[in-house]
mmCIF file of C-alpha atoms in Angstrom:
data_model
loop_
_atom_site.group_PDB
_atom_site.id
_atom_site.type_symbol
_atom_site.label_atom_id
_atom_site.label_comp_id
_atom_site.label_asym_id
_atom_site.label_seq_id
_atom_site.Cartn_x
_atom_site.Cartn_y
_atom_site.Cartn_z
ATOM 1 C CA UNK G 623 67.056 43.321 114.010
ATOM 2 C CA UNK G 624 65.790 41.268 117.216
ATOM 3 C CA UNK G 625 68.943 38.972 116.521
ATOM 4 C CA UNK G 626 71.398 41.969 116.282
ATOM 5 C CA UNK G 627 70.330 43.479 119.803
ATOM 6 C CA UNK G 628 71.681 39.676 121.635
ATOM 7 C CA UNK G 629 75.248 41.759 119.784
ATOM 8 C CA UNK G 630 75.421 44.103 122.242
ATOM 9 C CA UNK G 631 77.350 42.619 124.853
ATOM 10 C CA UNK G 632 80.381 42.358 122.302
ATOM 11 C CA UNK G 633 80.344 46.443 122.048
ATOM 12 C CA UNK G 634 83.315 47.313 123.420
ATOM 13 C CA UNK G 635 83.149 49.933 126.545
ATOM 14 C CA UNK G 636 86.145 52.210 125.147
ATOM 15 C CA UNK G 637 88.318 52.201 122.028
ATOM 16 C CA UNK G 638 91.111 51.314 124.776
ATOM 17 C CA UNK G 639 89.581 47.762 124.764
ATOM 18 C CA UNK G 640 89.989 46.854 120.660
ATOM 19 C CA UNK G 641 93.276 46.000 119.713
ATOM 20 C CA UNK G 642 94.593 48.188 116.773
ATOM 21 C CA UNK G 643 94.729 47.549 113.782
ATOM 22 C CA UNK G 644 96.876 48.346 110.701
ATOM 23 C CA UNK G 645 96.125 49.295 107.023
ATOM 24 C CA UNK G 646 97.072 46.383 105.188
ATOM 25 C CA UNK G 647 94.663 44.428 107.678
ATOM 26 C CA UNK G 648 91.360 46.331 106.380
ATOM 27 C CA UNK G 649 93.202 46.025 102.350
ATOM 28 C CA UNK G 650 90.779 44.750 99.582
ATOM 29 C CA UNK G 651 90.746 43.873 95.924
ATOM 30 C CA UNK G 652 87.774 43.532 94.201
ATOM 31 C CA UNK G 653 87.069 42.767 91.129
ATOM 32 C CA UNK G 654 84.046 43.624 88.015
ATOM 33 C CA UNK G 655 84.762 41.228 85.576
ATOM 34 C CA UNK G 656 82.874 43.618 83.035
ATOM 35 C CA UNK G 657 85.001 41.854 80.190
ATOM 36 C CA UNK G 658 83.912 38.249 80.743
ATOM 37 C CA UNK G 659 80.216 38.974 81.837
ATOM 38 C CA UNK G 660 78.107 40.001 79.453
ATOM 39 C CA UNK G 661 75.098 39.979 81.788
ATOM 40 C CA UNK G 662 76.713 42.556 84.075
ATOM 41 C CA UNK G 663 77.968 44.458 81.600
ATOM 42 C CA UNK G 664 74.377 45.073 80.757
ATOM 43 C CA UNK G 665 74.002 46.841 84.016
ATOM 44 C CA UNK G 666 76.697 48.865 83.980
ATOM 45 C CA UNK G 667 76.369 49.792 79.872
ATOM 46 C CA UNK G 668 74.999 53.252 78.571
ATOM 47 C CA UNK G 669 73.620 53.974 75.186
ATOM 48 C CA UNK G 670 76.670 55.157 74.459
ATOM 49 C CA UNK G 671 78.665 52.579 75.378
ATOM 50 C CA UNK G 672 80.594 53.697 78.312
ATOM 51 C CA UNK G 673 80.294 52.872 81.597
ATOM 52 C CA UNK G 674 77.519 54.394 84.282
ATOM 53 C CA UNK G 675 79.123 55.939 86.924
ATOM 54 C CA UNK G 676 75.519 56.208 89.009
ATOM 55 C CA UNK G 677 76.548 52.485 89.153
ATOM 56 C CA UNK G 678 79.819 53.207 90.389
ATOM 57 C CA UNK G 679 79.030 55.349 92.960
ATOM 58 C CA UNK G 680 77.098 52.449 94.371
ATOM 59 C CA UNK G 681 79.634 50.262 94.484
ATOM 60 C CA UNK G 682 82.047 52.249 96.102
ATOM 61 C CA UNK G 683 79.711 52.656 98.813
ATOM 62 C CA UNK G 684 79.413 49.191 99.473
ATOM 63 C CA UNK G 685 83.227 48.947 99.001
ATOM 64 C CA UNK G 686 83.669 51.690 101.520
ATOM 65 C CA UNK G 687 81.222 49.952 104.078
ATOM 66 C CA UNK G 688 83.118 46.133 103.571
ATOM 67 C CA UNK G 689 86.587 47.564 104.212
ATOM 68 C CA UNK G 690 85.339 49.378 107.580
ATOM 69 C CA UNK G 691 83.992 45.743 108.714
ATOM 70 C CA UNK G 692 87.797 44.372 107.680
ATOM 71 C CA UNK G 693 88.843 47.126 110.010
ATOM 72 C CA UNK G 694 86.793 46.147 112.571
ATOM 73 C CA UNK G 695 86.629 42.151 112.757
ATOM 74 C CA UNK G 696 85.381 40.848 115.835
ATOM 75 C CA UNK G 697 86.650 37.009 115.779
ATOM 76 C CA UNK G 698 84.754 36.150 118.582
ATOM 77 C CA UNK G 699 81.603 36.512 116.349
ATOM 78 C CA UNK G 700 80.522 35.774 113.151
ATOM 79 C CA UNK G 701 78.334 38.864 112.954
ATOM 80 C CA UNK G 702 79.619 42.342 113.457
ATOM 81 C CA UNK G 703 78.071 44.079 116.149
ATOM 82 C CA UNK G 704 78.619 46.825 114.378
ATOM 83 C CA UNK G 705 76.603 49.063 111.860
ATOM 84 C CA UNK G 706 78.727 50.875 109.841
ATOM 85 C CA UNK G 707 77.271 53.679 107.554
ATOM 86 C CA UNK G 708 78.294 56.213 105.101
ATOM 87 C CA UNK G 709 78.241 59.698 106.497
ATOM 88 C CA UNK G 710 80.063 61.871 103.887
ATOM 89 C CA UNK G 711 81.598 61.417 100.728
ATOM 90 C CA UNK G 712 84.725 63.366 101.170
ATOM 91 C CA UNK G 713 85.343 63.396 97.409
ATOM 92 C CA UNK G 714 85.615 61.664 94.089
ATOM 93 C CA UNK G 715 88.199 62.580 91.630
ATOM 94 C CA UNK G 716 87.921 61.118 87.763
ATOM 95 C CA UNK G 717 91.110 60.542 86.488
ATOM 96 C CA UNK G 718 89.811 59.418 82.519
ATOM 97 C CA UNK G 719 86.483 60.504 81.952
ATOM 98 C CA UNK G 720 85.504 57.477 79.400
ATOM 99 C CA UNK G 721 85.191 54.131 80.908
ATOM 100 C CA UNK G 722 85.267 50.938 78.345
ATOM 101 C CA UNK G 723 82.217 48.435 79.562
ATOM 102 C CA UNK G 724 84.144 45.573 77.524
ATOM 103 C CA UNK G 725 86.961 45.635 80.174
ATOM 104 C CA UNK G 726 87.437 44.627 83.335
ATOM 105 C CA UNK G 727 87.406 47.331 86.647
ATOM 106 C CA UNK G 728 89.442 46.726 89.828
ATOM 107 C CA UNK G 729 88.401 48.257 92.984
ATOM 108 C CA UNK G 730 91.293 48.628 95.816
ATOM 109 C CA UNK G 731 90.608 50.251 99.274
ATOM 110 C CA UNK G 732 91.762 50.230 102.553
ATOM 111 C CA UNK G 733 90.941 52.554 106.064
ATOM 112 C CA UNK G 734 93.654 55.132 106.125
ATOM 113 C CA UNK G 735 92.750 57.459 109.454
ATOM 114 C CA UNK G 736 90.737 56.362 112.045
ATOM 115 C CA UNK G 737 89.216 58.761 115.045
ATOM 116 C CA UNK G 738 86.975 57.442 118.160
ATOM 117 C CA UNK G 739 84.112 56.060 116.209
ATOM 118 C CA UNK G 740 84.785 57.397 112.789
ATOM 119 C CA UNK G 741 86.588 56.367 109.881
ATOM 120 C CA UNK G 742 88.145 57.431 106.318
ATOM 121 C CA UNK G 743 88.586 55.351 103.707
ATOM 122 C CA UNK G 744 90.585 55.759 100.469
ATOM 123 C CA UNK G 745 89.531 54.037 97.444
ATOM 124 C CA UNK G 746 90.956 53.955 93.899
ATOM 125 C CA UNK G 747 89.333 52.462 90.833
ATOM 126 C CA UNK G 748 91.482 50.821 88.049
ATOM 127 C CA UNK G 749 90.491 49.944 84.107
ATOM 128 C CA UNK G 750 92.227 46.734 81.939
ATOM 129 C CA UNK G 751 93.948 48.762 79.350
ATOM 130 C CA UNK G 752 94.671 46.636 76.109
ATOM 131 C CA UNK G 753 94.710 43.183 78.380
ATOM 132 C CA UNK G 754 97.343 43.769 80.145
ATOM 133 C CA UNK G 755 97.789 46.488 82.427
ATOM 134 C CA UNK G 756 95.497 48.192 85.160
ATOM 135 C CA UNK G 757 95.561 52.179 84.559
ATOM 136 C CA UNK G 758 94.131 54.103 87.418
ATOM 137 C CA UNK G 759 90.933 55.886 86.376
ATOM 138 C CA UNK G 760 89.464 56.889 89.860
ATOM 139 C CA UNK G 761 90.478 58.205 93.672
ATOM 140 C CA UNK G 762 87.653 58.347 96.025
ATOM 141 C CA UNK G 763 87.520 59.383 99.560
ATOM 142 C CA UNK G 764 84.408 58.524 102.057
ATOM 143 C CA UNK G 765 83.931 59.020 105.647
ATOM 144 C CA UNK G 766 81.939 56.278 107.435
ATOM 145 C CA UNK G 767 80.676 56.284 111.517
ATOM 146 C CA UNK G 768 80.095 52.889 113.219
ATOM 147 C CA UNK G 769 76.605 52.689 115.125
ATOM 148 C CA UNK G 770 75.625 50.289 117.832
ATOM 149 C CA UNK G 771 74.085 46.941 116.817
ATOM 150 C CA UNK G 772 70.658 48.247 116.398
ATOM 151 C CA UNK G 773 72.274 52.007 114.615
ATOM 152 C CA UNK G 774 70.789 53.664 117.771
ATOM 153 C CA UNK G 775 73.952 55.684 119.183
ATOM 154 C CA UNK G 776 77.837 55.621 117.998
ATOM 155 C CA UNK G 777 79.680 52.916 118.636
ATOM 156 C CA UNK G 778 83.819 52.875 119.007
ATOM 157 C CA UNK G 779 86.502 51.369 116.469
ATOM 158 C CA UNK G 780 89.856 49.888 116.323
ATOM 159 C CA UNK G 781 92.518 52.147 116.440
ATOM 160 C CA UNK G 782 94.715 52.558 113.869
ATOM 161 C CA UNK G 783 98.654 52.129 113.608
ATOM 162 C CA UNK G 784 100.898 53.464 110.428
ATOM 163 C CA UNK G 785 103.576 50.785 109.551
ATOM 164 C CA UNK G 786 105.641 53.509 107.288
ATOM 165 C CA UNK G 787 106.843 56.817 106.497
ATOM 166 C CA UNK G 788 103.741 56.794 103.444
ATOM 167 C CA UNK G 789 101.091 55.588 105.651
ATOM 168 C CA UNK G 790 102.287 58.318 108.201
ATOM 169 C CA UNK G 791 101.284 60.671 105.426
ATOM 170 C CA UNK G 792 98.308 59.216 104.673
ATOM 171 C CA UNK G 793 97.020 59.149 108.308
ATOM 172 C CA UNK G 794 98.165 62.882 108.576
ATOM 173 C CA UNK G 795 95.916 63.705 105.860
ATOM 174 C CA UNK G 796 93.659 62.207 107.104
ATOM 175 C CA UNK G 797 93.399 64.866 110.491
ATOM 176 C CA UNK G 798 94.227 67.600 108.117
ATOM 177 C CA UNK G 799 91.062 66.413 105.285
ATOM 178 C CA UNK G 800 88.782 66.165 109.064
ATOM 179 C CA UNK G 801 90.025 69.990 110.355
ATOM 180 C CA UNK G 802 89.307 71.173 106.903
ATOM 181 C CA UNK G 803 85.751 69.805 106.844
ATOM 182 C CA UNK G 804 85.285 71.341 109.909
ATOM 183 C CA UNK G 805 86.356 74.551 108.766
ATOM 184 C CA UNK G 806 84.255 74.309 105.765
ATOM 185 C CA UNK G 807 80.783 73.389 107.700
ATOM 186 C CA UNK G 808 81.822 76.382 110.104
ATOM 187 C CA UNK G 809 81.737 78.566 107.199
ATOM 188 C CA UNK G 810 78.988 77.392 105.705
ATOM 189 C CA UNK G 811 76.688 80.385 104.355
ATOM 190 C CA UNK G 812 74.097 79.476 106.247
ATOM 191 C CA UNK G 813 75.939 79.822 109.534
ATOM 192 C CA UNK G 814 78.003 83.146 108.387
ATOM 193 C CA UNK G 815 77.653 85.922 105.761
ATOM 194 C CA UNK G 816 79.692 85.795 102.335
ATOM 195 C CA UNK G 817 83.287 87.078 102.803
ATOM 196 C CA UNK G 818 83.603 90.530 101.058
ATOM 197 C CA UNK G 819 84.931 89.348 98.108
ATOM 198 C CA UNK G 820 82.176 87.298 97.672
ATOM 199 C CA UNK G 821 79.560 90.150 98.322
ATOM 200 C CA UNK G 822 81.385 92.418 96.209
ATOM 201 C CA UNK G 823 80.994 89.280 93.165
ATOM 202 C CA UNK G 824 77.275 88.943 93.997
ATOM 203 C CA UNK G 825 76.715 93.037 93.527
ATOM 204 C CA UNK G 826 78.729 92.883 90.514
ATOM 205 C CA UNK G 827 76.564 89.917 88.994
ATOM 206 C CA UNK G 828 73.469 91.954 90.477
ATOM 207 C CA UNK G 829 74.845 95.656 88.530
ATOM 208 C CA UNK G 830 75.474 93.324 85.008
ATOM 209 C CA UNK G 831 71.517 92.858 84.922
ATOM 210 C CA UNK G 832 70.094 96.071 85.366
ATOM 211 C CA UNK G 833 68.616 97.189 82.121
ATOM 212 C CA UNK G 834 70.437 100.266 81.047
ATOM 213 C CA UNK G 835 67.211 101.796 79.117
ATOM 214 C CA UNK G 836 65.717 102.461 82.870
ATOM 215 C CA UNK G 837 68.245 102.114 85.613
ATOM 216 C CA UNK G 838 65.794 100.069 87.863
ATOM 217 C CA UNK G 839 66.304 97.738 90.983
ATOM 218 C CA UNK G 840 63.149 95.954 89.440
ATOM 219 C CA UNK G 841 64.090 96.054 85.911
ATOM 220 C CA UNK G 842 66.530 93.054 85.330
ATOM 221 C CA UNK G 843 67.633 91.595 81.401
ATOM 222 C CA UNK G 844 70.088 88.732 81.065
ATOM 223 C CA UNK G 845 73.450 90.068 79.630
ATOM 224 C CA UNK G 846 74.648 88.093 76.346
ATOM 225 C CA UNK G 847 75.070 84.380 76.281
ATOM 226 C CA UNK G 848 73.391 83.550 80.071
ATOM 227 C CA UNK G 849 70.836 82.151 81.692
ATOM 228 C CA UNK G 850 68.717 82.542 85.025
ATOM 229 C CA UNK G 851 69.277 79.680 87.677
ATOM 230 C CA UNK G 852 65.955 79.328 88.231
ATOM 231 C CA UNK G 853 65.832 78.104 84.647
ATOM 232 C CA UNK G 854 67.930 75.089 85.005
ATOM 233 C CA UNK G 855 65.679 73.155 87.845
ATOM 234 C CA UNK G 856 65.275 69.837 87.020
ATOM 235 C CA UNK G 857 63.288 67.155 89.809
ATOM 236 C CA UNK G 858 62.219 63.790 90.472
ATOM 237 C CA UNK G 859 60.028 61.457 92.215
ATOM 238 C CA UNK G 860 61.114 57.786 93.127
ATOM 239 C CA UNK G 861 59.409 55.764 95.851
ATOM 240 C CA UNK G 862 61.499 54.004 98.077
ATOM 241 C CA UNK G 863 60.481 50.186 97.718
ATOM 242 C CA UNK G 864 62.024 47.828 99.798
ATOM 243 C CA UNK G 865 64.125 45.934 96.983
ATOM 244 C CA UNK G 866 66.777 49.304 97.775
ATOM 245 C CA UNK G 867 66.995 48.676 101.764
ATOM 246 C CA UNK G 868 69.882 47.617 103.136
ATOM 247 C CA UNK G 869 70.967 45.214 106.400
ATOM 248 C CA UNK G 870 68.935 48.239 108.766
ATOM 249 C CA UNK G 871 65.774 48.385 106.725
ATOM 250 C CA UNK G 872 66.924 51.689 105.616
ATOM 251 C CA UNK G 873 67.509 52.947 101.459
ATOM 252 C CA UNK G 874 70.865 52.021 100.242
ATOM 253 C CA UNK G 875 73.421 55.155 100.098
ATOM 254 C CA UNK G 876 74.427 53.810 97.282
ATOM 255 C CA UNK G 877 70.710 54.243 95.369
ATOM 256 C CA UNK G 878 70.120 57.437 96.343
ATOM 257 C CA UNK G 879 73.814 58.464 95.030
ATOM 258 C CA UNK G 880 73.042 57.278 91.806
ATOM 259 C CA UNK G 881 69.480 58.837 91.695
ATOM 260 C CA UNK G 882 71.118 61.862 92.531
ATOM 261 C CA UNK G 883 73.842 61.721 89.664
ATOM 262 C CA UNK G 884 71.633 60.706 87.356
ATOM 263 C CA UNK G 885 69.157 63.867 87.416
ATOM 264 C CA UNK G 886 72.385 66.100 87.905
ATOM 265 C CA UNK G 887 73.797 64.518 85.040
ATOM 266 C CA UNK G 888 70.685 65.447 82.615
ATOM 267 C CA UNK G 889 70.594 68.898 84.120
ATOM 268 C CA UNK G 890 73.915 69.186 82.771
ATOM 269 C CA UNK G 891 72.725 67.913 79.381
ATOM 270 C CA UNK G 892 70.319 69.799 79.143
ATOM 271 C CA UNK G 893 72.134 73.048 80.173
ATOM 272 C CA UNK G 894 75.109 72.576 78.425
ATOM 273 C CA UNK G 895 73.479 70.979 74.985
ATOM 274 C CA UNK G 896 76.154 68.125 74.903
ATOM 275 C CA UNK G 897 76.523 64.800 76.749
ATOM 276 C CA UNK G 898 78.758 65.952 79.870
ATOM 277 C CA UNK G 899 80.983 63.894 81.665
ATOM 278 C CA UNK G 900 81.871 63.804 85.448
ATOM 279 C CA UNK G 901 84.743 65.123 86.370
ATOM 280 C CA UNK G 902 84.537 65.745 90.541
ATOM 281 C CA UNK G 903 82.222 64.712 93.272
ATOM 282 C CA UNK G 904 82.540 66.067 96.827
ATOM 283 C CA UNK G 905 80.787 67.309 99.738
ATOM 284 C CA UNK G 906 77.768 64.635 100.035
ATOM 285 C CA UNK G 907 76.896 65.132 103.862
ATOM 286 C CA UNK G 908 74.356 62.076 104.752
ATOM 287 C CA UNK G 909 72.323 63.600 106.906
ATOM 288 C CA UNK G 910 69.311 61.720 107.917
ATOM 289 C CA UNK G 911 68.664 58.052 107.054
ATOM 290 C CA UNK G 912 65.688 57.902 104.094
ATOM 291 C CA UNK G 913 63.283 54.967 105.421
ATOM 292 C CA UNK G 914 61.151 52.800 103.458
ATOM 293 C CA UNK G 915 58.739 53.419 102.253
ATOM 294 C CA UNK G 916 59.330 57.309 101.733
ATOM 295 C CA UNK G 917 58.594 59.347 99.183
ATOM 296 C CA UNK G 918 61.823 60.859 97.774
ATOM 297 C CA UNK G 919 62.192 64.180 96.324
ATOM 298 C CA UNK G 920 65.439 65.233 94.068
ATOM 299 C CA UNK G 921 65.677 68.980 92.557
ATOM 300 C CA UNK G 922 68.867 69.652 90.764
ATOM 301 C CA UNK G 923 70.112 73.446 89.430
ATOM 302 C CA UNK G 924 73.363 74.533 87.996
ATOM 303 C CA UNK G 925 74.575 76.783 90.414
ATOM 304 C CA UNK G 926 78.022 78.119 89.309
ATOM 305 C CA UNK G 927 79.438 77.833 85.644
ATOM 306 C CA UNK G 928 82.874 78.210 84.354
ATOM 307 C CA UNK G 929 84.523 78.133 80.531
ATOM 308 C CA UNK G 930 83.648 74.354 79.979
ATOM 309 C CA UNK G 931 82.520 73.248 83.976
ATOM 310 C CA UNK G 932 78.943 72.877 85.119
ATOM 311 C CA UNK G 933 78.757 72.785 88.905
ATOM 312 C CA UNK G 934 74.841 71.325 89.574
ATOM 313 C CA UNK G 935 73.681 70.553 93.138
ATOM 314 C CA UNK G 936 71.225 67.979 94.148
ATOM 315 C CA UNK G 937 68.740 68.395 97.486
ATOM 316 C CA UNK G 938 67.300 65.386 98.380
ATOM 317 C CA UNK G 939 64.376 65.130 100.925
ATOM 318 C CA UNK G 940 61.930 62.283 101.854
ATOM 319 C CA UNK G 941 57.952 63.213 102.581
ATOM 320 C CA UNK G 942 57.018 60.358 105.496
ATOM 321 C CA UNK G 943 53.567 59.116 104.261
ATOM 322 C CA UNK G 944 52.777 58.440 107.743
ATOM 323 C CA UNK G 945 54.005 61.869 109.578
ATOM 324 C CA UNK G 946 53.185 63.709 106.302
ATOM 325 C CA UNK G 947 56.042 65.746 106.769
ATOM 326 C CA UNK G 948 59.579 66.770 104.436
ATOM 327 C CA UNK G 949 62.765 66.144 106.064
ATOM 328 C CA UNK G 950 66.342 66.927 104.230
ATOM 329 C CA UNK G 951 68.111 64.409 103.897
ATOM 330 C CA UNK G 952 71.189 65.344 101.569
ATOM 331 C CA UNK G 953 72.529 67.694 99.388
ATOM 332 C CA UNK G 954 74.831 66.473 96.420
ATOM 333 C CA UNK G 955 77.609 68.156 94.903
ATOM 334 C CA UNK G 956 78.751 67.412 91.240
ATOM 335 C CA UNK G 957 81.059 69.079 88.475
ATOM 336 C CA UNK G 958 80.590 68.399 84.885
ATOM 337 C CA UNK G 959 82.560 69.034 81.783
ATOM 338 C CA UNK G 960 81.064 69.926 79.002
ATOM 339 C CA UNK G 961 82.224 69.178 75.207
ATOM 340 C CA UNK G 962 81.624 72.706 74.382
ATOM 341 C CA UNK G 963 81.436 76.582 76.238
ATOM 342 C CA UNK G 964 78.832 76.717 78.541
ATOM 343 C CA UNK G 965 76.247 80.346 79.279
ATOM 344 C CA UNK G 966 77.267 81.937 82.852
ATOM 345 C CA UNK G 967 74.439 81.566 85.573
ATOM 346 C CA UNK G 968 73.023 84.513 86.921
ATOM 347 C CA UNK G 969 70.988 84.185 90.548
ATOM 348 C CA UNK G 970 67.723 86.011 90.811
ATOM 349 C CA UNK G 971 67.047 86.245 94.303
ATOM 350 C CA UNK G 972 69.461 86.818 97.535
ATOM 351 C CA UNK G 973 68.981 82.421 98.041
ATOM 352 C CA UNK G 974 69.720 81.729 94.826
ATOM 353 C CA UNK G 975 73.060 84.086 95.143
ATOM 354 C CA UNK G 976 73.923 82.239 98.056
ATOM 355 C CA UNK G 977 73.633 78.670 96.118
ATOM 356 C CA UNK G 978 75.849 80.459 93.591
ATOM 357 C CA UNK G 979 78.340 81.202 95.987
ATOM 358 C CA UNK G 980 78.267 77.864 97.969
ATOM 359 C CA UNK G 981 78.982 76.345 94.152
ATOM 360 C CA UNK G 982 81.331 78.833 93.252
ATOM 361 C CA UNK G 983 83.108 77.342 96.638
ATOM 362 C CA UNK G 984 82.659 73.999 95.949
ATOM 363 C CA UNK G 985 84.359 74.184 92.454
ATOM 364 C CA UNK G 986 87.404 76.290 93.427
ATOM 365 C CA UNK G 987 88.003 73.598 96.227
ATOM 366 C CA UNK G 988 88.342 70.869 93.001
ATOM 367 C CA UNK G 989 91.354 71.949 92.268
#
């Protein structure tokens, strides 16, 4: 970190000053030779012989990070005075939902909007099919921020110039994917109350539990083939060694993604009583770095079930051994399919209606 602060004076005073850049200039191929390397297949290989997605989640965050510094290349410098870091993971659709670990993945991304110090990337994810072709399995959007050398305040980035009429497009959905995640946060429930609609489903969930011997706000029974919410919790404890820091002495995005899936993934187990698979991931809002050191908290729920889809969310927050404090740090947002029908959730309390709601939101917006 003491070298990185001499990279200050190549921090540009205005995005005016960086030349601009296009999207074939930030391009990458990269490829997971899963096929030819049995020793990292062994990383990436579940018991039943498909691939791990936790572990795919961490590589598209270091993907995402690499094609922001291929945005951003300063040839003036070997080292970036940049620090570029994940701030949201926009979303992650599965197109198959069974990955072979005996062939070969290819990652492609490139930057496709850029604003003042913000940028999204797109990402897709292929498979070898049959040795011979690359079939598209995955399409992954992230949002990443550039910091100052020392990831004290923002820092600005190239500009960025469409070539054609389908880069246009992608740049334009770009501003349109950024207003709707602004609209999304400013409807968040914990800014505003539930629309009526959604009141009116809450009361209706509410009526369906009232036990019809007494007629009671305090007497509540579970109607056929459901289950409580506050019955699916699941949590965990990891400490946060420094073998999972990155360049900044801060935990990888990447490991606490994983972590994250990985506890949602056996709440969905568990819930649903078959092996689940992914089939969405969106909404992961980074928002405080987890340092070293910490103590880090997961608890996962189902929050919203439909037919054959398990929406679970994640909170994440770190307890600082030395301020003694818990701090949020994310909340993760995951839909399952199961193999068979899963029980409807029913909320409890008025908190637990609003996490059924927010998940309820979250998987209508998958589609």
């Amino acid at each position: 970190m003491e070298e990185r602060k001499l990279l200050h004076s190549f921090l540009p005073k205005s995005q005016k000053a960086l030349p601009p850049r296009k999207m074939r200039d930030s391009y990458i191929e990269v490829l997971l030779p899963l096929g030819t390397d049995p020793e990292l297949r062994d990383k990436y290989v579940t018991v039943k012989n498909t691939v791990r997605f936790g572990r795919i989640l961490e590589d598209l965050d270091s993907l995402g990070v690499l094609v922001c510094y291929m945005h951003n290349r300063n040839h003036s410098t070997e080292m970036s005075p940049l620090s570029i870091v994940t701030v949201l993971v926009d979303k992650i659709d599965m197109c198959k939902h069974s990955l072979s670990p005996e062939q070969d993945i290819k990652f492609t991304g490139h930057v496709s909007w850029v604003g003042n110090t913000s940028m999204e990337v797109k990402m897709k994810m292929f498979q070898l099919h049959d040795d011979e072709k690359y079939w598209p399995v995955l399409d992954a959007t992230f949002v990443m921020v550039a910091r100052d050398c020392e990831n004290k305040g923002p820092a600005f980035v190239n500009p960025l110039i469409p070539e054609n009429k389908e880069e246009e497009e992608l740049f334009t959905q770009g501003e349109l994917n950024m207003s709707r995640r602004i609209a999304f946060s400013t409807s968040s429930l914990l800014k505003v109350a539930p629309s009526s609609e959604e009141r009116n489903t809450i009361h209706e969930l509410f009526l369906s539990t009232l036990d019809p011997k007494t007629i009671s706000f305090q007497s509540r029974i579970l109607p056929p083939k459901a289950v409580w919410m506050e019955d699916t919790k699941l949590k965990s404890l990891d400490i946060c060694h420094p073998q999972e820091r990155n360049v900044f002495n801060r935990i990888f995005g990447g490991f606490l993604m994983r972590k994250a899936y990985e506890l949602a993934w056996a709440t969905a187990c568990s819930f649903g009583g078959s092996r689940p698979y992914v089939v969405t991931v969106d909404d992961i809002m980074f928002q405080k770095p987890v340092e070293v050191g910490s103590l880090l908290f997961l608890s996962s729920q189902v929050c919203f079930t439909q037919d054959h889809y398990i929406q679970v969310r994640v909170h994440s927050e770190v307890f600082s051994l030395d301020t003694r404090e818990h701090m949020t740090t994310n909340v993760f947002h995951f839909t399952f399919m199961s193999e068979k029908e899963v029980p409807l959730i029913f909320p409890k309390t008025y908190g637990e209606s609003m996490l059924y709601l927010d998940g309820q939101r979250h998987f209508k917006s998958m589609s």
